[in-house]
Tab-separated table of C-alpha atoms in Angstrom:
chain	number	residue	atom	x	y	z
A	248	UNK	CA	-10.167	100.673	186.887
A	249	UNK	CA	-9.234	100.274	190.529
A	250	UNK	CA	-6.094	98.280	192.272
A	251	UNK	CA	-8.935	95.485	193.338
A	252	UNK	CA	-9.610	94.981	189.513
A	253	UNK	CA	-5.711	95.086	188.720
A	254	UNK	CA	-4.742	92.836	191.270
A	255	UNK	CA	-7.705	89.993	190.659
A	256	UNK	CA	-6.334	90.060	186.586
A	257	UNK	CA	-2.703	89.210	187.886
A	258	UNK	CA	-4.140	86.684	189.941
A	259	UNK	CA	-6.117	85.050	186.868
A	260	UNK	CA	-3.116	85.572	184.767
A	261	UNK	CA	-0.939	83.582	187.098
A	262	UNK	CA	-3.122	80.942	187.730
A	263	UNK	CA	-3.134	80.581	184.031
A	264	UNK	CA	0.366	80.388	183.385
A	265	UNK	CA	1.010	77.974	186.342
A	266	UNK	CA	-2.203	75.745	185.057
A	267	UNK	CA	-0.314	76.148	181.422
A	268	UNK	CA	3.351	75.262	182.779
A	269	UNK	CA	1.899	72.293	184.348
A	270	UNK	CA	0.139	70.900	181.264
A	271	UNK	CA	3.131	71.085	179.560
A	272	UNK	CA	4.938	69.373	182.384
A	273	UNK	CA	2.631	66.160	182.544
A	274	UNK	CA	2.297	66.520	178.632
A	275	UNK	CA	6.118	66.140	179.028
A	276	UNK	CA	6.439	63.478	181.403
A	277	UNK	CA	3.637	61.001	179.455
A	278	UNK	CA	5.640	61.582	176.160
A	279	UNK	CA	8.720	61.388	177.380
A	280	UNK	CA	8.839	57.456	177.046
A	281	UNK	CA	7.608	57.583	173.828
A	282	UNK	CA	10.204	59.837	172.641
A	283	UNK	CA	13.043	58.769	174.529
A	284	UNK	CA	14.920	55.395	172.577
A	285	UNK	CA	16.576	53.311	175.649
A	286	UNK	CA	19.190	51.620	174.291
A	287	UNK	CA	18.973	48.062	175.126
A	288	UNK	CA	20.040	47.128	178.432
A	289	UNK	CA	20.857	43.456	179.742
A	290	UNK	CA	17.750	41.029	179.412
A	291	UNK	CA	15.769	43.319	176.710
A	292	UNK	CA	15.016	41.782	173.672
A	293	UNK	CA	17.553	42.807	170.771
A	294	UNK	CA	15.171	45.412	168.352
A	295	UNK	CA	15.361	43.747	164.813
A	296	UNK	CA	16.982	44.932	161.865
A	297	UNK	CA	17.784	44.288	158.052
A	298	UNK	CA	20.519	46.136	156.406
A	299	UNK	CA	22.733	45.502	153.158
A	300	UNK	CA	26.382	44.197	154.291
A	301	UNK	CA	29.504	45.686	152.253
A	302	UNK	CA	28.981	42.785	149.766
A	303	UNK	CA	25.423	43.741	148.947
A	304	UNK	CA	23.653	40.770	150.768
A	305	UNK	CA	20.930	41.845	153.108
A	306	UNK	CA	21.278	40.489	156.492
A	307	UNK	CA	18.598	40.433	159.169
A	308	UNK	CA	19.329	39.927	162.600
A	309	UNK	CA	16.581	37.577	163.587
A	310	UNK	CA	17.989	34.931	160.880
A	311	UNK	CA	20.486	34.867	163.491
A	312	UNK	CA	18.236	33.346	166.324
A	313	UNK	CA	20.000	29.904	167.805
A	314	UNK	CA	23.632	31.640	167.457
A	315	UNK	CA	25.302	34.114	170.108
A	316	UNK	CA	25.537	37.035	168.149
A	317	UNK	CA	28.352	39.685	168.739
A	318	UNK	CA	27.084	43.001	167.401
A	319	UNK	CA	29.535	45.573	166.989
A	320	UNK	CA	28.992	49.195	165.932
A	321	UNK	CA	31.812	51.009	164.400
A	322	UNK	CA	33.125	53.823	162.332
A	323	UNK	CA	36.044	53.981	160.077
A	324	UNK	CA	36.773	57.318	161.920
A	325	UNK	CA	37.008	55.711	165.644
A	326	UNK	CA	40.385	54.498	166.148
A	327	UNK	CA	39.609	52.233	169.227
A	328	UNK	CA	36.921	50.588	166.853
A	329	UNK	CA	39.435	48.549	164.788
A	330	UNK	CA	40.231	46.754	168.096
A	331	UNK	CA	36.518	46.262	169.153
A	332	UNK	CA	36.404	44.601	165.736
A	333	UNK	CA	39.551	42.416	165.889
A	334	UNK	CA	38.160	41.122	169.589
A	335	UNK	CA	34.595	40.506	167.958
A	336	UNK	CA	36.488	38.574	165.044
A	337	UNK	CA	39.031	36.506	167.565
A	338	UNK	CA	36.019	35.641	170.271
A	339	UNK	CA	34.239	34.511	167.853
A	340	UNK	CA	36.818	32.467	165.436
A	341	UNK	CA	37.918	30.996	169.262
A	342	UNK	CA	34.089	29.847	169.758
A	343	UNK	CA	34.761	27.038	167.138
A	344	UNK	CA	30.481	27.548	166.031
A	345	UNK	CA	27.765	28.532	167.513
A	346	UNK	CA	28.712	31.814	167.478
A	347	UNK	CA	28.367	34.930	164.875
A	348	UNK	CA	29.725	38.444	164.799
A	349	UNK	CA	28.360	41.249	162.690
A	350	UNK	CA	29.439	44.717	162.583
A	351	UNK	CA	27.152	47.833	162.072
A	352	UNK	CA	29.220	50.296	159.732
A	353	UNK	CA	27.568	54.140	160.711
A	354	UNK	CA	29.607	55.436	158.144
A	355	UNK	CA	28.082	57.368	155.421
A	356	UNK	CA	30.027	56.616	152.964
A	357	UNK	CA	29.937	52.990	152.217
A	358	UNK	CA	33.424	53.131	150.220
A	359	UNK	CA	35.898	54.070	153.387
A	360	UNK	CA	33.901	51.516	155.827
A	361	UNK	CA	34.976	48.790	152.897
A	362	UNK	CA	38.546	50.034	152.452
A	363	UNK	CA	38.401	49.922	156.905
A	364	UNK	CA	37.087	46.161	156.421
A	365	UNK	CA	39.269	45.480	154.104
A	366	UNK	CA	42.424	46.544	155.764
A	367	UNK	CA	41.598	44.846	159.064
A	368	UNK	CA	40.839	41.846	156.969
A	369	UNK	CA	37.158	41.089	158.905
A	370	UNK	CA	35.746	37.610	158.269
A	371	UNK	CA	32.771	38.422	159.192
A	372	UNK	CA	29.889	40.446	157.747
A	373	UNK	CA	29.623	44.358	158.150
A	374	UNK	CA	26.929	45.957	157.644
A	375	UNK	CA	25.931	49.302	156.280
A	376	UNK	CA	23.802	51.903	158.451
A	377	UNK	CA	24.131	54.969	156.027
A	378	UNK	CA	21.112	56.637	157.755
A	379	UNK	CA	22.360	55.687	160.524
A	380	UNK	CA	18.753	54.572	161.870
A	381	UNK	CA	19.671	51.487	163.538
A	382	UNK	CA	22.546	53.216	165.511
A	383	UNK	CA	19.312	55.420	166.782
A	384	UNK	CA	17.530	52.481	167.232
A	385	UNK	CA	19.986	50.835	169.578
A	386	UNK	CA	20.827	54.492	171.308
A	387	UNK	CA	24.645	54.172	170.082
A	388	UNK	CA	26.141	57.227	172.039
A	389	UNK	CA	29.849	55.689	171.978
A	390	UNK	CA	31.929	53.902	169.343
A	391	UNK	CA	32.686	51.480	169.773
A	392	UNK	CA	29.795	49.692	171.252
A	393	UNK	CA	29.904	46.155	171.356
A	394	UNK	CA	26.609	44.055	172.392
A	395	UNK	CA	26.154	40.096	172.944
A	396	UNK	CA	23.038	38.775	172.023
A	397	UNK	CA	21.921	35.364	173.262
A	398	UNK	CA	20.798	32.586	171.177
A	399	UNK	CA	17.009	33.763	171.951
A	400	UNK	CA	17.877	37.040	170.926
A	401	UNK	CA	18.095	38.580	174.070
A	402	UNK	CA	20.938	41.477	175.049
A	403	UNK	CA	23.353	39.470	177.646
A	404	UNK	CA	26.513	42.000	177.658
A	405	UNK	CA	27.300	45.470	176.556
A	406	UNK	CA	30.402	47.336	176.193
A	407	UNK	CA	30.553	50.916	175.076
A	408	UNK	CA	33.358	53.740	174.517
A	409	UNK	CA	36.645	51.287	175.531
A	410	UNK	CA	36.947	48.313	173.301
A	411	UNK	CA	36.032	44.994	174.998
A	412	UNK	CA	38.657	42.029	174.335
A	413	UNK	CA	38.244	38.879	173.345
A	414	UNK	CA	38.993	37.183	176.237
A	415	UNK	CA	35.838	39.111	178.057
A	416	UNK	CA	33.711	38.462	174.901
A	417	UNK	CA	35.372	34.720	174.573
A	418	UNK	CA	34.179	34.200	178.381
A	419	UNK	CA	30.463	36.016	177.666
A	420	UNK	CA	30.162	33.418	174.511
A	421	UNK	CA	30.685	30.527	176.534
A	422	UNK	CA	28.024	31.057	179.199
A	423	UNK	CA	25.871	31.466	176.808
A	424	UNK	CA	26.905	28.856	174.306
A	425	UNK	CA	24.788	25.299	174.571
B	1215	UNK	CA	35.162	-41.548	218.177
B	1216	UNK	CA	33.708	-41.722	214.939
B	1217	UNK	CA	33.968	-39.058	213.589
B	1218	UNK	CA	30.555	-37.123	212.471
B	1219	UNK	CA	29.533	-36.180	208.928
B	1220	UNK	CA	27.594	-33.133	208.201
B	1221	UNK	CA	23.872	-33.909	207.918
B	1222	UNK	CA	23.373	-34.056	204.434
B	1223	UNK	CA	19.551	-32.432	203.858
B	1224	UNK	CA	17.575	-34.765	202.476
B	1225	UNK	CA	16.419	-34.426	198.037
B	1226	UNK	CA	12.731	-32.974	199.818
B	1227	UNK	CA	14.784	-30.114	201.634
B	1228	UNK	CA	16.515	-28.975	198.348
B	1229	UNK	CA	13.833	-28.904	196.486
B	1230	UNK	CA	11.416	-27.061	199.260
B	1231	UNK	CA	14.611	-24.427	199.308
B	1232	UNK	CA	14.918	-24.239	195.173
B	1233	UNK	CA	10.955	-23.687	195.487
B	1234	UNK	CA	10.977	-20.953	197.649
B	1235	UNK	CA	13.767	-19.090	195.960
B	1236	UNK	CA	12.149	-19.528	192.763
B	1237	UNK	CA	9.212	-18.038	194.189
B	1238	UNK	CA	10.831	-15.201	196.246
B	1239	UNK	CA	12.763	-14.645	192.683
B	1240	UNK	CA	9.352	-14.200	190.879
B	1241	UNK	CA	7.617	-12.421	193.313
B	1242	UNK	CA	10.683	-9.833	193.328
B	1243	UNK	CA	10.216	-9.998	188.869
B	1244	UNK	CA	6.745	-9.024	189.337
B	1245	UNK	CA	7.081	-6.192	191.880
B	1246	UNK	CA	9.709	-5.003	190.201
B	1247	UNK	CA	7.590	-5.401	187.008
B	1248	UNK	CA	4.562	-3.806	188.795
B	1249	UNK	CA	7.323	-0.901	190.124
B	1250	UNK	CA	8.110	-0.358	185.931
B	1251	UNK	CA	4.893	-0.204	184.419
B	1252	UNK	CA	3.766	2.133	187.149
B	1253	UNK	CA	6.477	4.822	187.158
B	1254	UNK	CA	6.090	4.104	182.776
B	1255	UNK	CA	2.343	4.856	183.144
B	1256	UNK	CA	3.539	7.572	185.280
B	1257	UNK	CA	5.714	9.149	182.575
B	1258	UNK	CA	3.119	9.058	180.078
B	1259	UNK	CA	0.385	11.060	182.154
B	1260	UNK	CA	3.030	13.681	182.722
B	1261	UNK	CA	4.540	13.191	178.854
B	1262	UNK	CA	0.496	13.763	178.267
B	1263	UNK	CA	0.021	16.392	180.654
B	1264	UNK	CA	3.289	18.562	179.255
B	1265	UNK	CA	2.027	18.047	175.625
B	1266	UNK	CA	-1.981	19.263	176.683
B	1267	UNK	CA	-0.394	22.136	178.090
B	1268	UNK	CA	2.136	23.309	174.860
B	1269	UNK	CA	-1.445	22.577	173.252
B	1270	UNK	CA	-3.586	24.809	175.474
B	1271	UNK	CA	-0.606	27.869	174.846
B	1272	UNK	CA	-0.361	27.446	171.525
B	1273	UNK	CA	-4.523	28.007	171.829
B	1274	UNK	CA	-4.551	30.962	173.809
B	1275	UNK	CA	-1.281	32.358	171.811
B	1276	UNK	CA	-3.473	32.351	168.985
B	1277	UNK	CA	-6.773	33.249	170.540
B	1278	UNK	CA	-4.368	36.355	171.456
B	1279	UNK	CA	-3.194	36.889	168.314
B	1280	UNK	CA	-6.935	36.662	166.607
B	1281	UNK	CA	-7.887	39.525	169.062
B	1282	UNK	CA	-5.291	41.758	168.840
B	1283	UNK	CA	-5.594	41.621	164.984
B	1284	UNK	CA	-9.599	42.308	165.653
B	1285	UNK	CA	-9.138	45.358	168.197
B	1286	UNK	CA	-6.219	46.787	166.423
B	1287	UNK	CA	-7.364	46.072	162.800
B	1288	UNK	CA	-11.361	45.703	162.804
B	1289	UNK	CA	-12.518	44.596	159.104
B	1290	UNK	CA	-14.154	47.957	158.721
B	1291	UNK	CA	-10.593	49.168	158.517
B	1292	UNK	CA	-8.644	46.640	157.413
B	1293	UNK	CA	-6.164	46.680	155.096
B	1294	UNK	CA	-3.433	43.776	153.810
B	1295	UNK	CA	-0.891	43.962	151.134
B	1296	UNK	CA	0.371	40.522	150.403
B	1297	UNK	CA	3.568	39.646	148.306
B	1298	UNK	CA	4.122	36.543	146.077
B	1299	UNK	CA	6.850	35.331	143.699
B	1300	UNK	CA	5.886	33.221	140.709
B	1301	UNK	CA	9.231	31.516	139.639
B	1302	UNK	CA	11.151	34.578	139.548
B	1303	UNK	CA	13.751	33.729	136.968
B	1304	UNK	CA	14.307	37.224	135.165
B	1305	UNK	CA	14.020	38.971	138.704
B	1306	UNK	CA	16.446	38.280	141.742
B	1307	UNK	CA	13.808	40.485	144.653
B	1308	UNK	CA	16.020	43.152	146.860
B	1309	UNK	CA	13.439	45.162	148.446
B	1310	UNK	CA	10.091	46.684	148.338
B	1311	UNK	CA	8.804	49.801	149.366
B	1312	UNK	CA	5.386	50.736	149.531
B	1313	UNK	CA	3.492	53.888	149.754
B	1314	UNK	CA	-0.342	54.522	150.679
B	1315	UNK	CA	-1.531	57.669	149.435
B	1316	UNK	CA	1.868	59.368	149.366
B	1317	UNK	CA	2.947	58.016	152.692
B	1318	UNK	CA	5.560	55.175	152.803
B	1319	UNK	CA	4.044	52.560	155.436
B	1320	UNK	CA	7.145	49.955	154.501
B	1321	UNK	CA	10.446	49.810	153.020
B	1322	UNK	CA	11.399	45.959	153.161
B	1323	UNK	CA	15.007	44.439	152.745
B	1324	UNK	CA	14.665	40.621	151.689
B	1325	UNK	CA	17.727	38.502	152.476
B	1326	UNK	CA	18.301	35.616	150.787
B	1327	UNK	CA	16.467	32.718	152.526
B	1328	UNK	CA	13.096	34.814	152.638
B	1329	UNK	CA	13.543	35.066	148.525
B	1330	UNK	CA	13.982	31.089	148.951
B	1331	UNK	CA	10.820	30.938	150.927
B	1332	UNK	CA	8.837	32.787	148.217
B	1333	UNK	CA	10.434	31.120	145.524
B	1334	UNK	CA	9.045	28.055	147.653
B	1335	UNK	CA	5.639	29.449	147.332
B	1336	UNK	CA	5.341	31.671	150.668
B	1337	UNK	CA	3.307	34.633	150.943
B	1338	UNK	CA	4.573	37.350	152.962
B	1339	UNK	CA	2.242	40.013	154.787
B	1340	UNK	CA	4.195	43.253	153.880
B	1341	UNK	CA	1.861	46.061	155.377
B	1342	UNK	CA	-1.608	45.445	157.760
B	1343	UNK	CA	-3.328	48.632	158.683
B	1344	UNK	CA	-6.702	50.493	158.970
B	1345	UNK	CA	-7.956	53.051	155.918
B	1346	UNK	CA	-11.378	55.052	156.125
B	1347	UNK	CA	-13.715	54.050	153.687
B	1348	UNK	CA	-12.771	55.524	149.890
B	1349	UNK	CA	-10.663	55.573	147.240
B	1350	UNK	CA	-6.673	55.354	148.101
B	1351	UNK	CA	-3.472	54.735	146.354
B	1352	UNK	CA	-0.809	52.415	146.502
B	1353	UNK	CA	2.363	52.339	145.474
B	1354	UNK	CA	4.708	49.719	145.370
B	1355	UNK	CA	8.419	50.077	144.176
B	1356	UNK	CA	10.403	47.060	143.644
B	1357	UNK	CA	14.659	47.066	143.787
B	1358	UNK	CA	16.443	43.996	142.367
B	1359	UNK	CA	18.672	42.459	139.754
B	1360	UNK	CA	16.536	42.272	136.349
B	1361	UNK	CA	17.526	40.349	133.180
B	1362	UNK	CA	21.343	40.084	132.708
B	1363	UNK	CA	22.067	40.835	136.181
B	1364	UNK	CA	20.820	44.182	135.544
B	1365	UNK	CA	20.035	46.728	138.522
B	1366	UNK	CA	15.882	46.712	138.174
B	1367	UNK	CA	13.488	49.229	139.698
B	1368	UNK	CA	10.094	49.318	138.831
B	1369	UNK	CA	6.887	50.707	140.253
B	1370	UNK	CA	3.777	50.001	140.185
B	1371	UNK	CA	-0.159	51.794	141.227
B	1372	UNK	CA	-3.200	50.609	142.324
B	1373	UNK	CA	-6.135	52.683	142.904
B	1374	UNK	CA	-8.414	50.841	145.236
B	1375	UNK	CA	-11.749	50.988	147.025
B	1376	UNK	CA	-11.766	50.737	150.808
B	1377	UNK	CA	-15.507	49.345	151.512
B	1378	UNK	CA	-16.625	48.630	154.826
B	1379	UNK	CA	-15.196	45.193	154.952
B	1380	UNK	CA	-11.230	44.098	155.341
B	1381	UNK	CA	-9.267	44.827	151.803
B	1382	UNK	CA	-6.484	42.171	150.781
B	1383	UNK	CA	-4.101	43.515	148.056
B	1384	UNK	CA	-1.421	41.093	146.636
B	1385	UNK	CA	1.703	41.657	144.575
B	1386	UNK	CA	2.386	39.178	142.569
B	1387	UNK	CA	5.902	39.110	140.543
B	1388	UNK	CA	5.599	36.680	137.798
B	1389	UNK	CA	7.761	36.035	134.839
B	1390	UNK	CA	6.810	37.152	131.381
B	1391	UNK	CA	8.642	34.615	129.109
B	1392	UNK	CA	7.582	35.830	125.700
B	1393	UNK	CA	9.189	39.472	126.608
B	1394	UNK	CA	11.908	37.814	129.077
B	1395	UNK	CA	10.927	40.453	131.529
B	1396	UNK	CA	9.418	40.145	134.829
B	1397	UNK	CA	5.868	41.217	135.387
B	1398	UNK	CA	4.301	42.831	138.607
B	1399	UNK	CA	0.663	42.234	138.982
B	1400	UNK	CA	-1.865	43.329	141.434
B	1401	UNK	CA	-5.024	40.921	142.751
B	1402	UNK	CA	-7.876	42.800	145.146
B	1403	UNK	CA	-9.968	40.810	147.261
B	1404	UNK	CA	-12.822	42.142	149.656
């Protein structure tokens, strides 16, 4: 075999690898936003949920429509997530109706997020996300994330990693009280 | 010199100035009248226009709805599992899960107004989707409170045949009052 033959197979071979390594590329790119879970920025619709709070009543999120709903994901682990939970509580209490605040336990052990609840003495429901499913659903990266969802169920505020306080949530309710 | 006293006007002049006030007075009544019923007839053609509209949306939304069922679920492929309470009494409903030939397609949570709303008589649409033509499997598991307040789980398979046209399977919990248990039943329709 002579260097014309050698050189004309390393050609073929490269244009093969490039024509390969761009497949994958596009294949890549035109996947990527089906892969990829967003989570949901200002003026997106809230994604919908049902999950069992810490008293064993299912709660779904959409049976929420016509309230501003303060969603608030937490851990009995994250420190800074009592607060984000005590703001959620007081904005809400201070909103005299009209208003709602749920929390999204991602512990995995439903017995320590209770004893958490208990001990911070939450009036309002907590629910359990053992599989942790809807905190991949709603792209939780930091704890505590705190989100304010309109009366049409749309995302109007979110807060993520620092606690947000009442007075911030208190000021978000009102716009968006009737 | 005498002094002069105001001309007093004459009975005709009163009346001829009570007359024409009267009439200026009515003719303002009847514009304003006129004024009224035209900006009310006004309100109703756009009152009528607003509510043609919200009728003409709610039209297409459905229209919409119809064809997005038909291109994304054509009857050849259709399938529908329905779910329906009857009364209920020895079985408070938690969730359902249901499995089609192995693979779960839904695991349902029901709060406590949607049991109300079956209880009421609604049917829910659990699962829509498209199986080829054949035999499958369903399996439906259902998590609740039996008798005595009792945590309940019980399954329950159908083997169906997919023909070509859309396949409607319902789940029916009904109460068995001779055994004080609750009963799941299945109903096929083509």
């Amino acid at each position: 075999m002579d260097s014309s033959d050698h050189a004309a197979r390393a050609r073929l071979t490269a244009l093969v690898h490039t024509v390969a390594l761009a497949a994958a590329a596009l294949a890549g790119a035109l996947c990527f936003p089906l892969l990829a879970h967003a989570a949901p920025a200002a003026g997106d619709e809230a994604p919908g949920f049902a999950l069992k709070d810490l008293s064993g009543h299912n709660q779904r999120l959409s049976e929420f429509r016509g309230e501003v709903v303060v969603l608030t994901f937490w851990a009995s682990y994250c420190g800074p997530c009592r607060e984000a939970l005590q703001s959620a509580g007081t904005a809400v209490a201070a909103a005299d109706g009209g208003a709602t605040a749920l929390g999204v336990s991602l512990d995995r052990d439903a017995v320590r997020a209770a004893s958490v609840a208990a001990s911070l003495g939450l009036e309002f429901p907590s629910l359990l996300d053992q599989d942790q499913s809807i905190g991949r659903l709603y792209d939780v990266q930091h704890l505590p994330t705190t989100l304010l969802i309109d009366r049409e169920g749309v995302v109007r505020g979110a807060w993520a990693r620092d606690p947000v306080s009442a007075q911030q949530l208190s000021e978000k309710i009102r716009e968006h009280q009737p | 010199m005498k002094p002069t006293r105001p001309r007093r006007l004459p009975h005709r002049g009163w009346q001829l100035i009570g007359a024409s006030t009267l009439l200026l007075a009515c003719a303002a009544l009847l514009a304003m009248r006129a004024d009224a019923t035209e900006s009310a007839g006004d309100l109703r053609t756009v009152d009528q226009d607003v509510q043609a509209l919200k009728k003409e949306l709610v039209d297409l939304n459905r229209d919409l709805f119809r064809l997005e069922e038909e291109l994304l679920y054509p009857a050849s492929t259709q399938v529908a599992v329905f779910l329906s309470l009857n009364v209920g009494t020895f079985f408070a409903l938690d969730s359902v899960q249901l499995r089609l030939d192995g693979k779960e397609v839904t695991n349902y949570l029901y709060t406590q107004r949607e049991v109300e709303a079956l209880h009421r008589g609604g049917v829910q649409k659990l699962y829509l989707g498209n199986l080829k033509a054949g035999e499958h499997e369903l399996v439906a598991v259902f998590t609740g409170k039996g008798p005595h307040d009792r945590d309940y789980r019980r399954g329950t398979t159908v083997k169906f045949d997919k023909a070509v046209g859309a396949k409607y399977v319902e789940l029916r919990i009904t109460d068995r009052d001779a055994a004080l248990q609750p009963e799941f039943a299945v109903r096929q329709w083509e």
